[in-house]
Amino acid sequence: MLSTALPPGVFAPDARAADPGDDFGRLRQSPSSCRANLAESPAVSCTSIQLEQRARGSLSIRFFLPESAAVSHQLTFAGVLTPGSQPLQCRQGRCRLLGPIGTEIASISESGFDGRGLATSLPKAWPVRGHCKVEQLRLSCEGTSFSGERWQAQASF
């Protein structure tokens, strides 16, 4: 298990000890470097990453990919924690990372938005096989759909 004292700017703690049952929330960070690809596209830079825990044992990792001032995309890897992984510690909807997390990814989705934040189309989603690894200074995800599309995303903090 990692210490709860994390380096400044690296998934900085913003919550006190979690109460029993307070197991959902978000953690959003801006990485020092980040690259991800949409289906059948080359990798592009991402500006921020959001980890979302809706229940203890599940985790969604969202990469924000700006294309231009008028268009942006979100790439989301969703799955369940692998055995031995610590869930995020959450309080009042805000979470912090306590230790490394591994996830087994079951689905990937892509969404597009215009400059006003309105969806430009219906979200696309695929059942996949894949995994993500979240650590204090690095995050990596990859997944492959049953029809062969591939996604990869990496970030460092």
PDB file of C-alpha atoms in Angstrom:
ATOM      1  CA  MET A   1       0.000   0.000   0.000  1.00  0.00           C
ATOM      2  CA  LEU A   2       1.229   3.491  -0.776  1.00  0.00           C
ATOM      3  CA  SER A   3       1.457   6.154   1.853  1.00  0.00           C
ATOM      4  CA  THR A   4      -1.440   8.585   2.029  1.00  0.00           C
ATOM      5  CA  ALA A   5       1.090  11.441   1.783  1.00  0.00           C
ATOM      6  CA  LEU A   6       1.435  12.053  -1.952  1.00  0.00           C
ATOM      7  CA  PRO A   7       3.757  14.488  -3.753  1.00  0.00           C
ATOM      8  CA  PRO A   8       2.148  17.891  -4.483  1.00  0.00           C
ATOM      9  CA  GLY A   9       0.227  17.955  -7.769  1.00  0.00           C
ATOM     10  CA  VAL A  10       0.098  14.171  -8.065  1.00  0.00           C
ATOM     11  CA  PHE A  11      -3.446  13.025  -7.361  1.00  0.00           C
ATOM     12  CA  ALA A  12      -3.317  15.443  -4.440  1.00  0.00           C
ATOM     13  CA  PRO A  13      -5.497  14.451  -1.483  1.00  0.00           C
ATOM     14  CA  ASP A  14      -8.633  16.510  -1.216  1.00  0.00           C
ATOM     15  CA  ALA A  15     -10.656  14.350   1.152  1.00  0.00           C
ATOM     16  CA  ARG A  16     -10.472  13.218   4.758  1.00  0.00           C
ATOM     17  CA  ALA A  17     -10.884   9.596   5.797  1.00  0.00           C
ATOM     18  CA  ALA A  18     -13.900   8.037   4.130  1.00  0.00           C
ATOM     19  CA  ASP A  19     -16.970   7.137   6.110  1.00  0.00           C
ATOM     20  CA  PRO A  20     -18.356   3.637   5.665  1.00  0.00           C
ATOM     21  CA  GLY A  21     -20.652   3.695   2.641  1.00  0.00           C
ATOM     22  CA  ASP A  22     -19.076   6.874   1.218  1.00  0.00           C
ATOM     23  CA  ASP A  23     -17.592   5.004  -1.727  1.00  0.00           C
ATOM     24  CA  PHE A  24     -18.438   7.109  -4.770  1.00  0.00           C
ATOM     25  CA  GLY A  25     -17.008  10.246  -6.277  1.00  0.00           C
ATOM     26  CA  ARG A  26     -14.441  11.689  -8.689  1.00  0.00           C
ATOM     27  CA  LEU A  27     -10.812  12.630  -8.899  1.00  0.00           C
ATOM     28  CA  ARG A  28      -9.728  14.895 -11.769  1.00  0.00           C
ATOM     29  CA  GLN A  29      -6.113  15.760 -12.573  1.00  0.00           C
ATOM     30  CA  SER A  30      -4.138  17.514 -15.292  1.00  0.00           C
ATOM     31  CA  PRO A  31      -1.215  15.327 -16.374  1.00  0.00           C
ATOM     32  CA  SER A  32       2.236  16.600 -17.334  1.00  0.00           C
ATOM     33  CA  SER A  33       1.999  14.427 -20.464  1.00  0.00           C
ATOM     34  CA  CYS A  34      -0.904  12.472 -21.919  1.00  0.00           C
ATOM     35  CA  ARG A  35      -1.719  10.684 -25.199  1.00  0.00           C
ATOM     36  CA  ALA A  36      -4.770   8.659 -26.208  1.00  0.00           C
ATOM     37  CA  ASN A  37      -6.468   7.502 -29.382  1.00  0.00           C
ATOM     38  CA  LEU A  38     -10.053   7.245 -30.499  1.00  0.00           C
ATOM     39  CA  ALA A  39     -11.097   4.145 -32.475  1.00  0.00           C
ATOM     40  CA  GLU A  40      -9.087   3.729 -35.684  1.00  0.00           C
ATOM     41  CA  SER A  41      -7.323   7.099 -35.131  1.00  0.00           C
ATOM     42  CA  PRO A  42      -3.759   8.084 -34.261  1.00  0.00           C
ATOM     43  CA  ALA A  43      -2.950   9.151 -30.687  1.00  0.00           C
ATOM     44  CA  VAL A  44      -3.487  12.795 -29.734  1.00  0.00           C
ATOM     45  CA  SER A  45      -2.752  14.854 -26.621  1.00  0.00           C
ATOM     46  CA  CYS A  46      -5.185  14.880 -23.711  1.00  0.00           C
ATOM     47  CA  THR A  47      -5.597  17.748 -21.256  1.00  0.00           C
ATOM     48  CA  SER A  48      -7.063  16.092 -18.173  1.00  0.00           C
ATOM     49  CA  ILE A  49      -8.076  12.756 -16.722  1.00  0.00           C
ATOM     50  CA  GLN A  50     -10.980  11.924 -14.446  1.00  0.00           C
ATOM     51  CA  LEU A  51     -11.289   8.801 -12.317  1.00  0.00           C
ATOM     52  CA  GLU A  52     -14.882   8.104 -11.315  1.00  0.00           C
ATOM     53  CA  GLN A  53     -15.944   5.534  -8.763  1.00  0.00           C
ATOM     54  CA  ARG A  54     -19.698   4.940  -8.737  1.00  0.00           C
ATOM     55  CA  ALA A  55     -19.465   2.016  -6.326  1.00  0.00           C
ATOM     56  CA  ARG A  56     -16.636   0.352  -4.434  1.00  0.00           C
ATOM     57  CA  GLY A  57     -15.014  -2.081  -6.863  1.00  0.00           C
ATOM     58  CA  SER A  58     -15.855  -0.268 -10.117  1.00  0.00           C
ATOM     59  CA  LEU A  59     -13.882   2.472 -11.828  1.00  0.00           C
ATOM     60  CA  SER A  60     -14.212   4.591 -14.973  1.00  0.00           C
ATOM     61  CA  ILE A  61     -11.194   6.445 -16.337  1.00  0.00           C
ATOM     62  CA  ARG A  62     -12.014   9.325 -18.689  1.00  0.00           C
ATOM     63  CA  PHE A  63      -9.488  11.068 -20.945  1.00  0.00           C
ATOM     64  CA  PHE A  64     -10.371  14.558 -22.235  1.00  0.00           C
ATOM     65  CA  LEU A  65      -9.103  15.095 -25.804  1.00  0.00           C
ATOM     66  CA  PRO A  66      -9.518  18.624 -27.203  1.00  0.00           C
ATOM     67  CA  GLU A  67      -9.484  18.693 -31.003  1.00  0.00           C
ATOM     68  CA  SER A  68      -9.958  22.445 -31.393  1.00  0.00           C
ATOM     69  CA  ALA A  69     -11.689  25.300 -29.598  1.00  0.00           C
ATOM     70  CA  ALA A  70     -14.929  24.148 -31.236  1.00  0.00           C
ATOM     71  CA  VAL A  71     -14.700  20.339 -30.786  1.00  0.00           C
ATOM     72  CA  SER A  72     -13.537  17.997 -28.032  1.00  0.00           C
ATOM     73  CA  HIS A  73     -13.803  14.278 -27.287  1.00  0.00           C
ATOM     74  CA  GLN A  74     -13.925  12.070 -24.234  1.00  0.00           C
ATOM     75  CA  LEU A  75     -12.569   8.528 -24.169  1.00  0.00           C
ATOM     76  CA  THR A  76     -13.768   6.405 -21.236  1.00  0.00           C
ATOM     77  CA  PHE A  77     -12.433   3.043 -20.056  1.00  0.00           C
ATOM     78  CA  ALA A  78     -14.880   1.351 -17.633  1.00  0.00           C
ATOM     79  CA  GLY A  79     -14.344  -1.763 -15.593  1.00  0.00           C
ATOM     80  CA  VAL A  80     -13.856  -3.432 -12.233  1.00  0.00           C
ATOM     81  CA  LEU A  81     -10.893  -3.436  -9.887  1.00  0.00           C
ATOM     82  CA  THR A  82      -8.552  -6.409 -10.060  1.00  0.00           C
ATOM     83  CA  PRO A  83      -7.968  -8.416  -6.869  1.00  0.00           C
ATOM     84  CA  GLY A  84      -5.637  -6.612  -4.467  1.00  0.00           C
ATOM     85  CA  SER A  85      -6.402  -3.125  -5.840  1.00  0.00           C
ATOM     86  CA  GLN A  86      -7.452  -0.403  -3.413  1.00  0.00           C
ATOM     87  CA  PRO A  87     -10.607   1.509  -4.309  1.00  0.00           C
ATOM     88  CA  LEU A  88     -10.441   5.290  -4.316  1.00  0.00           C
ATOM     89  CA  GLN A  89     -11.049   6.860  -0.933  1.00  0.00           C
ATOM     90  CA  CYS A  90     -14.022   9.202  -1.312  1.00  0.00           C
ATOM     91  CA  ARG A  91     -15.849  11.686   0.876  1.00  0.00           C
ATOM     92  CA  GLN A  92     -18.689  13.936  -0.255  1.00  0.00           C
ATOM     93  CA  GLY A  93     -18.051  13.077  -3.917  1.00  0.00           C
ATOM     94  CA  ARG A  94     -14.328  13.924  -3.867  1.00  0.00           C
ATOM     95  CA  CYS A  95     -11.782  11.126  -4.016  1.00  0.00           C
ATOM     96  CA  ARG A  96      -8.098  10.449  -3.588  1.00  0.00           C
ATOM     97  CA  LEU A  97      -5.794   7.663  -4.672  1.00  0.00           C
ATOM     98  CA  LEU A  98      -4.423   5.540  -1.824  1.00  0.00           C
ATOM     99  CA  GLY A  99      -2.404   3.014  -3.781  1.00  0.00           C
ATOM    100  CA  PRO A 100      -1.935   1.435  -7.168  1.00  0.00           C
ATOM    101  CA  ILE A 101      -5.129   0.346  -8.910  1.00  0.00           C
ATOM    102  CA  GLY A 102      -5.529  -2.268 -11.607  1.00  0.00           C
ATOM    103  CA  THR A 103      -8.777  -2.603 -13.537  1.00  0.00           C
ATOM    104  CA  GLU A 104     -10.160  -5.166 -15.926  1.00  0.00           C
ATOM    105  CA  ILE A 105     -11.884  -3.136 -18.637  1.00  0.00           C
ATOM    106  CA  ALA A 106     -15.272  -4.314 -19.935  1.00  0.00           C
ATOM    107  CA  SER A 107     -16.250  -1.359 -22.130  1.00  0.00           C
ATOM    108  CA  ILE A 108     -14.875   1.698 -23.876  1.00  0.00           C
ATOM    109  CA  SER A 109     -16.927   4.689 -24.985  1.00  0.00           C
ATOM    110  CA  GLU A 110     -16.287   7.822 -27.030  1.00  0.00           C
ATOM    111  CA  SER A 111     -18.258  11.072 -26.920  1.00  0.00           C
ATOM    112  CA  GLY A 112     -17.874  14.298 -28.908  1.00  0.00           C
ATOM    113  CA  PHE A 113     -18.767  17.834 -27.796  1.00  0.00           C
ATOM    114  CA  ASP A 114     -18.905  21.263 -29.393  1.00  0.00           C
ATOM    115  CA  GLY A 115     -17.428  24.467 -27.960  1.00  0.00           C
ATOM    116  CA  ARG A 116     -20.529  24.977 -25.790  1.00  0.00           C
ATOM    117  CA  GLY A 117     -20.209  21.505 -24.253  1.00  0.00           C
ATOM    118  CA  LEU A 118     -23.181  20.073 -26.177  1.00  0.00           C
ATOM    119  CA  ALA A 119     -22.941  16.563 -27.603  1.00  0.00           C
ATOM    120  CA  THR A 120     -22.185  16.491 -31.332  1.00  0.00           C
ATOM    121  CA  SER A 121     -23.532  12.950 -31.767  1.00  0.00           C
ATOM    122  CA  LEU A 122     -24.689   9.937 -29.813  1.00  0.00           C
ATOM    123  CA  PRO A 123     -21.925   8.319 -27.756  1.00  0.00           C
ATOM    124  CA  LYS A 124     -20.268   5.237 -29.235  1.00  0.00           C
ATOM    125  CA  ALA A 125     -19.514   2.243 -27.003  1.00  0.00           C
ATOM    126  CA  TRP A 126     -17.839  -1.132 -27.460  1.00  0.00           C
ATOM    127  CA  PRO A 127     -17.537  -4.226 -25.283  1.00  0.00           C
ATOM    128  CA  VAL A 128     -13.800  -4.858 -24.952  1.00  0.00           C
ATOM    129  CA  ARG A 129     -11.074  -6.835 -23.286  1.00  0.00           C
ATOM    130  CA  GLY A 130      -8.442  -4.693 -21.676  1.00  0.00           C
ATOM    131  CA  HIS A 131      -6.903  -3.273 -18.548  1.00  0.00           C
ATOM    132  CA  CYS A 132      -5.773  -0.070 -16.864  1.00  0.00           C
ATOM    133  CA  LYS A 133      -3.055   0.542 -14.308  1.00  0.00           C
ATOM    134  CA  VAL A 134      -3.186   3.647 -12.103  1.00  0.00           C
ATOM    135  CA  GLU A 135      -0.165   4.629 -10.002  1.00  0.00           C
ATOM    136  CA  GLN A 136       0.939   7.859  -8.336  1.00  0.00           C
ATOM    137  CA  LEU A 137       2.993   9.060 -11.284  1.00  0.00           C
ATOM    138  CA  ARG A 138       1.647   7.045 -14.235  1.00  0.00           C
ATOM    139  CA  LEU A 139      -1.585   5.839 -15.732  1.00  0.00           C
ATOM    140  CA  SER A 140      -1.978   3.478 -18.692  1.00  0.00           C
ATOM    141  CA  CYS A 141      -5.000   1.869 -20.327  1.00  0.00           C
ATOM    142  CA  GLU A 142      -5.523  -0.350 -23.329  1.00  0.00           C
ATOM    143  CA  GLY A 143      -8.418  -2.271 -24.782  1.00  0.00           C
ATOM    144  CA  THR A 144      -9.422  -4.216 -27.870  1.00  0.00           C
ATOM    145  CA  SER A 145     -12.990  -4.702 -29.092  1.00  0.00           C
ATOM    146  CA  PHE A 146     -14.234  -8.055 -30.308  1.00  0.00           C
ATOM    147  CA  SER A 147     -14.305  -6.606 -33.846  1.00  0.00           C
ATOM    148  CA  GLY A 148     -10.645  -5.518 -33.669  1.00  0.00           C
ATOM    149  CA  GLU A 149     -10.668  -1.777 -32.796  1.00  0.00           C
ATOM    150  CA  ARG A 150      -7.844  -0.833 -30.410  1.00  0.00           C
ATOM    151  CA  TRP A 151      -7.452   1.961 -27.867  1.00  0.00           C
ATOM    152  CA  GLN A 152      -4.419   2.989 -25.846  1.00  0.00           C
ATOM    153  CA  ALA A 153      -3.929   5.852 -23.428  1.00  0.00           C
ATOM    154  CA  GLN A 154      -0.976   6.820 -21.262  1.00  0.00           C
ATOM    155  CA  ALA A 155      -0.352   9.709 -18.903  1.00  0.00           C
ATOM    156  CA  SER A 156       2.307  10.811 -16.460  1.00  0.00           C
ATOM    157  CA  PHE A 157       1.977  13.275 -13.589  1.00  0.00           C
TER     158      PHE A 157
END
